[in-house]
């Protein structure tokens, strides 16, 4: 009886061992040191083997997450995720002992110092993310050893410098997010050899064009976003065969040449953004393929007509000479033509001020200023003109990857501090790309512009420590109106993070605008006028722009730059 019982026990024990191999002791030790290094024990108190079956920290949604491969006689840690848990400092050496890691996610934290070369030892990695951190310096060439990588997320990670030739080995990449880093030099030619690439995001870097012609073979690309390229002119010629594209955003790139007719053949294309470039010629009459949802070609010297038959598509042609017979408000569009400045506009009854409650309904402030109703829901690329044609607002861009769908107006019920007029700040317009307010039919002269901001997307209470949210802030500027129109342009050019606290939290946010004339425009000579019109572009970084383009980011870590804000008025230009 005793013997029988004992052998059963042994059998049972053996079975457990067979079903539940132990984890490599080196890795157990390492993971515990990592947890302590980053003070994560209150979130993940590992008192048992990290690879036990059905562990609460193993599912994909767990955070921190540790998952293992136990198919061998010993378990190995293959997945480690520590996402947005405020870990800071350098990556501890112990992490590099987890040599079986396939998926390492350290996104949205406060990791500092150089990106460690030892990451290049983790050659089994298929997915690596250290997006939204505070690293310094260049990427180590050793990262080029990670030849199994299919996904690399390094956007907003703080890194700078050139994209090294060593990275040309990363030929398995399917997804590369590298926006918002201070990369220098040219866009590397070798990216064109990553022929499996489906997603490439390179917005808001310091990289220079042209977009290499080698990109012409990346026919699997579904999502391509390149923005803010410096220097050389770029053309759209490389796109000819990239017919798998579903999202194409090449705004702000100094693109020249014509828009190719071949876009019609891009049968998956949903979003086509080519705004703020230097594209010319006619808008191809059959540019629109069957899936297109949104087209933005604003601010290009384009001509031609808007395709008449497709009223279901949002189309933004502001700042072009495209004939938009669909525009509801002909008077306003006539006034907007003064922006192009090809002739001198004269207005019969010019106005000298306007005020807008962005994203909200009409409000009269304590000092008697009427802020107009601006609660019209704008789509992915649309223009709305105020009832009295005093101002217009245009918004373009989509909040891609936002699980909650597009939101172009933000609101809060919280009180706003630092103002006597909380209501004004409880609503705001937001835009994933470009948000422009136009003053129309203004008397020429010098104007004061007050831009009202308050961070209402983020709370102070969250772990990313916004600090200063729900606080009113007024920024004042002066600008000269020389041809009846004022253009206040808030834009996101890829600088600043994309995803804090949620995916698609970025772009300009503004609560209200108040513009009033200070003095009449002095009688300047024509050449003088031209000069003034040209120098009126103001581009300011985050330190001054604050909530404009980087609402979230500035408060979190002031180090990063925002996009730009520009206020300009256009001067008459000779034909
Ligand atoms: C972790 O668990 C052990 C054993 O259950 C316990 O003694 C210890 O206090 C826990 N530590 C933390 C930080 O919760
Ligand atoms: C783990 O979960 C599976 C499926 O729910 C179950 O069959 C198995 O018995 C569980 N194992 C342990 C050790 O709890
Ligand atoms: C980020 O880490 C640095 C250096 O470790 C530290 O000085 C800074 O205060 C941290 N920032 C936040 C917001 O935790
Ligand atoms: C890991 O990488 C570092 C730096 O690249 C290197 O010096 C070291 O030898 C590597 N260690 C192992 C175990 O491969
Ligand atoms: C990793 O990369 C570095 C620098 O590019 C190189 O010197 C080294 O030989 C590589 N290591 C392995 C194991 O391939
Ligand atoms: C597109 O494909 C055709 C046919 O293979 C080729 O002749 C052409 O050069 C390609 N265009 C680009 C820009 O690569
Ligand atoms: C569209 O594709 C068809 C068939 O491949 C081709 O004949 C045609 O020239 C293409 N049109 C454009 C504008 O590229
Ligand atoms: C404010 O504007 C919205 C959208 O244009 C409109 O639906 C609403 O009726 C307006 N409200 C008032 C009070 O005029
Ligand atoms: C506007 O024009 C005046 C001259 O009339 C000039 O002194 C002033 O600097 C200009 N303001 C801006 C913001 O360019
Ligand atoms: C503006 O200046 C020009 C010459 O510089 C002069 O002929 C004209 O009368 C002036 N206009 C006004 C309104 O002062």
PDB file of N, CA and C in Angstrom, residues 45 50 177 205 258 273 286 339 385 388 410 448 451 465 469 509 512 531 548 558 569:
ATOM      1  N   UNK A  45       4.232  41.036  -8.892  1.00  0.00           N
ATOM      2  CA  UNK A  45       5.024  40.435  -7.819  1.00  0.00           C
ATOM      3  C   UNK A  45       5.274  38.972  -8.134  1.00  0.00           C
ATOM      4  N   UNK A  50       8.189  32.561 -13.638  1.00  0.00           N
ATOM      5  CA  UNK A  50       7.549  33.508 -14.562  1.00  0.00           C
ATOM      6  C   UNK A  50       6.800  32.827 -15.711  1.00  0.00           C
ATOM      7  N   UNK A 177       7.922  52.427 -37.876  1.00  0.00           N
ATOM      8  CA  UNK A 177       7.486  53.750 -37.423  1.00  0.00           C
ATOM      9  C   UNK A 177       8.714  54.478 -36.926  1.00  0.00           C
ATOM     10  N   UNK A 205      10.860  64.375 -39.229  1.00  0.00           N
ATOM     11  CA  UNK A 205      12.274  64.144 -38.931  1.00  0.00           C
ATOM     12  C   UNK A 205      13.040  65.316 -39.543  1.00  0.00           C
ATOM     13  N   UNK A 258       3.573  67.210 -61.436  1.00  0.00           N
ATOM     14  CA  UNK A 258       2.129  67.065 -61.547  1.00  0.00           C
ATOM     15  C   UNK A 258       1.638  65.867 -60.744  1.00  0.00           C
ATOM     16  N   UNK A 273      -3.366  62.363 -49.194  1.00  0.00           N
ATOM     17  CA  UNK A 273      -3.031  63.688 -48.683  1.00  0.00           C
ATOM     18  C   UNK A 273      -1.755  64.199 -49.325  1.00  0.00           C
ATOM     19  N   UNK A 286      -9.871  62.160 -63.352  1.00  0.00           N
ATOM     20  CA  UNK A 286     -10.290  60.840 -62.869  1.00  0.00           C
ATOM     21  C   UNK A 286      -9.376  60.336 -61.757  1.00  0.00           C
ATOM     22  N   UNK A 339      -6.247  84.927 -50.863  1.00  0.00           N
ATOM     23  CA  UNK A 339      -5.084  84.277 -50.262  1.00  0.00           C
ATOM     24  C   UNK A 339      -3.992  84.036 -51.278  1.00  0.00           C
ATOM     25  N   UNK A 385     -17.685  78.018 -43.382  1.00  0.00           N
ATOM     26  CA  UNK A 385     -17.647  79.471 -43.357  1.00  0.00           C
ATOM     27  C   UNK A 385     -18.693  79.997 -42.398  1.00  0.00           C
ATOM     28  N   UNK A 388     -21.818  84.963 -41.326  1.00  0.00           N
ATOM     29  CA  UNK A 388     -21.674  86.305 -41.903  1.00  0.00           C
ATOM     30  C   UNK A 388     -20.410  86.451 -42.748  1.00  0.00           C
ATOM     31  N   UNK A 410     -12.951  68.612 -29.261  1.00  0.00           N
ATOM     32  CA  UNK A 410     -12.697  68.066 -27.926  1.00  0.00           C
ATOM     33  C   UNK A 410     -13.515  68.860 -26.927  1.00  0.00           C
ATOM     34  N   UNK A 448      -3.995  92.503 -33.933  1.00  0.00           N
ATOM     35  CA  UNK A 448      -3.538  91.684 -32.808  1.00  0.00           C
ATOM     36  C   UNK A 448      -4.338  90.392 -32.803  1.00  0.00           C
ATOM     37  N   UNK A 451      -4.659  83.899 -29.360  1.00  0.00           N
ATOM     38  CA  UNK A 451      -5.013  82.486 -29.477  1.00  0.00           C
ATOM     39  C   UNK A 451      -5.174  81.927 -28.069  1.00  0.00           C
ATOM     40  N   UNK A 465       1.708  62.302 -16.002  1.00  0.00           N
ATOM     41  CA  UNK A 465       1.962  63.548 -15.274  1.00  0.00           C
ATOM     42  C   UNK A 465       1.901  64.773 -16.172  1.00  0.00           C
ATOM     43  N   UNK A 469      -2.566  70.874 -17.087  1.00  0.00           N
ATOM     44  CA  UNK A 469      -3.740  70.735 -17.942  1.00  0.00           C
ATOM     45  C   UNK A 469      -4.920  71.471 -17.317  1.00  0.00           C
ATOM     46  N   UNK A 509      -4.633  71.820 -31.197  1.00  0.00           N
ATOM     47  CA  UNK A 509      -5.838  71.945 -30.382  1.00  0.00           C
ATOM     48  C   UNK A 509      -5.963  73.418 -30.020  1.00  0.00           C
ATOM     49  N   UNK A 512     -10.079  79.046 -28.654  1.00  0.00           N
ATOM     50  CA  UNK A 512     -10.753  80.247 -29.160  1.00  0.00           C
ATOM     51  C   UNK A 512      -9.744  81.160 -29.829  1.00  0.00           C
ATOM     52  N   UNK A 531       7.338  92.579 -49.543  1.00  0.00           N
ATOM     53  CA  UNK A 531       8.312  92.102 -48.572  1.00  0.00           C
ATOM     54  C   UNK A 531       7.608  91.714 -47.260  1.00  0.00           C
ATOM     55  N   UNK A 548      -0.370  74.286 -29.064  1.00  0.00           N
ATOM     56  CA  UNK A 548      -0.830  74.373 -30.424  1.00  0.00           C
ATOM     57  C   UNK A 548      -0.681  73.043 -31.137  1.00  0.00           C
ATOM     58  N   UNK A 558       9.167  68.657 -21.881  1.00  0.00           N
ATOM     59  CA  UNK A 558       9.274  69.871 -22.669  1.00  0.00           C
ATOM     60  C   UNK A 558      10.385  69.816 -23.695  1.00  0.00           C
ATOM     61  N   UNK A 569      -0.331  86.443 -43.623  1.00  0.00           N
ATOM     62  CA  UNK A 569      -1.299  87.154 -44.420  1.00  0.00           C
ATOM     63  C   UNK A 569      -0.649  87.261 -45.770  1.00  0.00           C
TER      64      UNK A 569
END
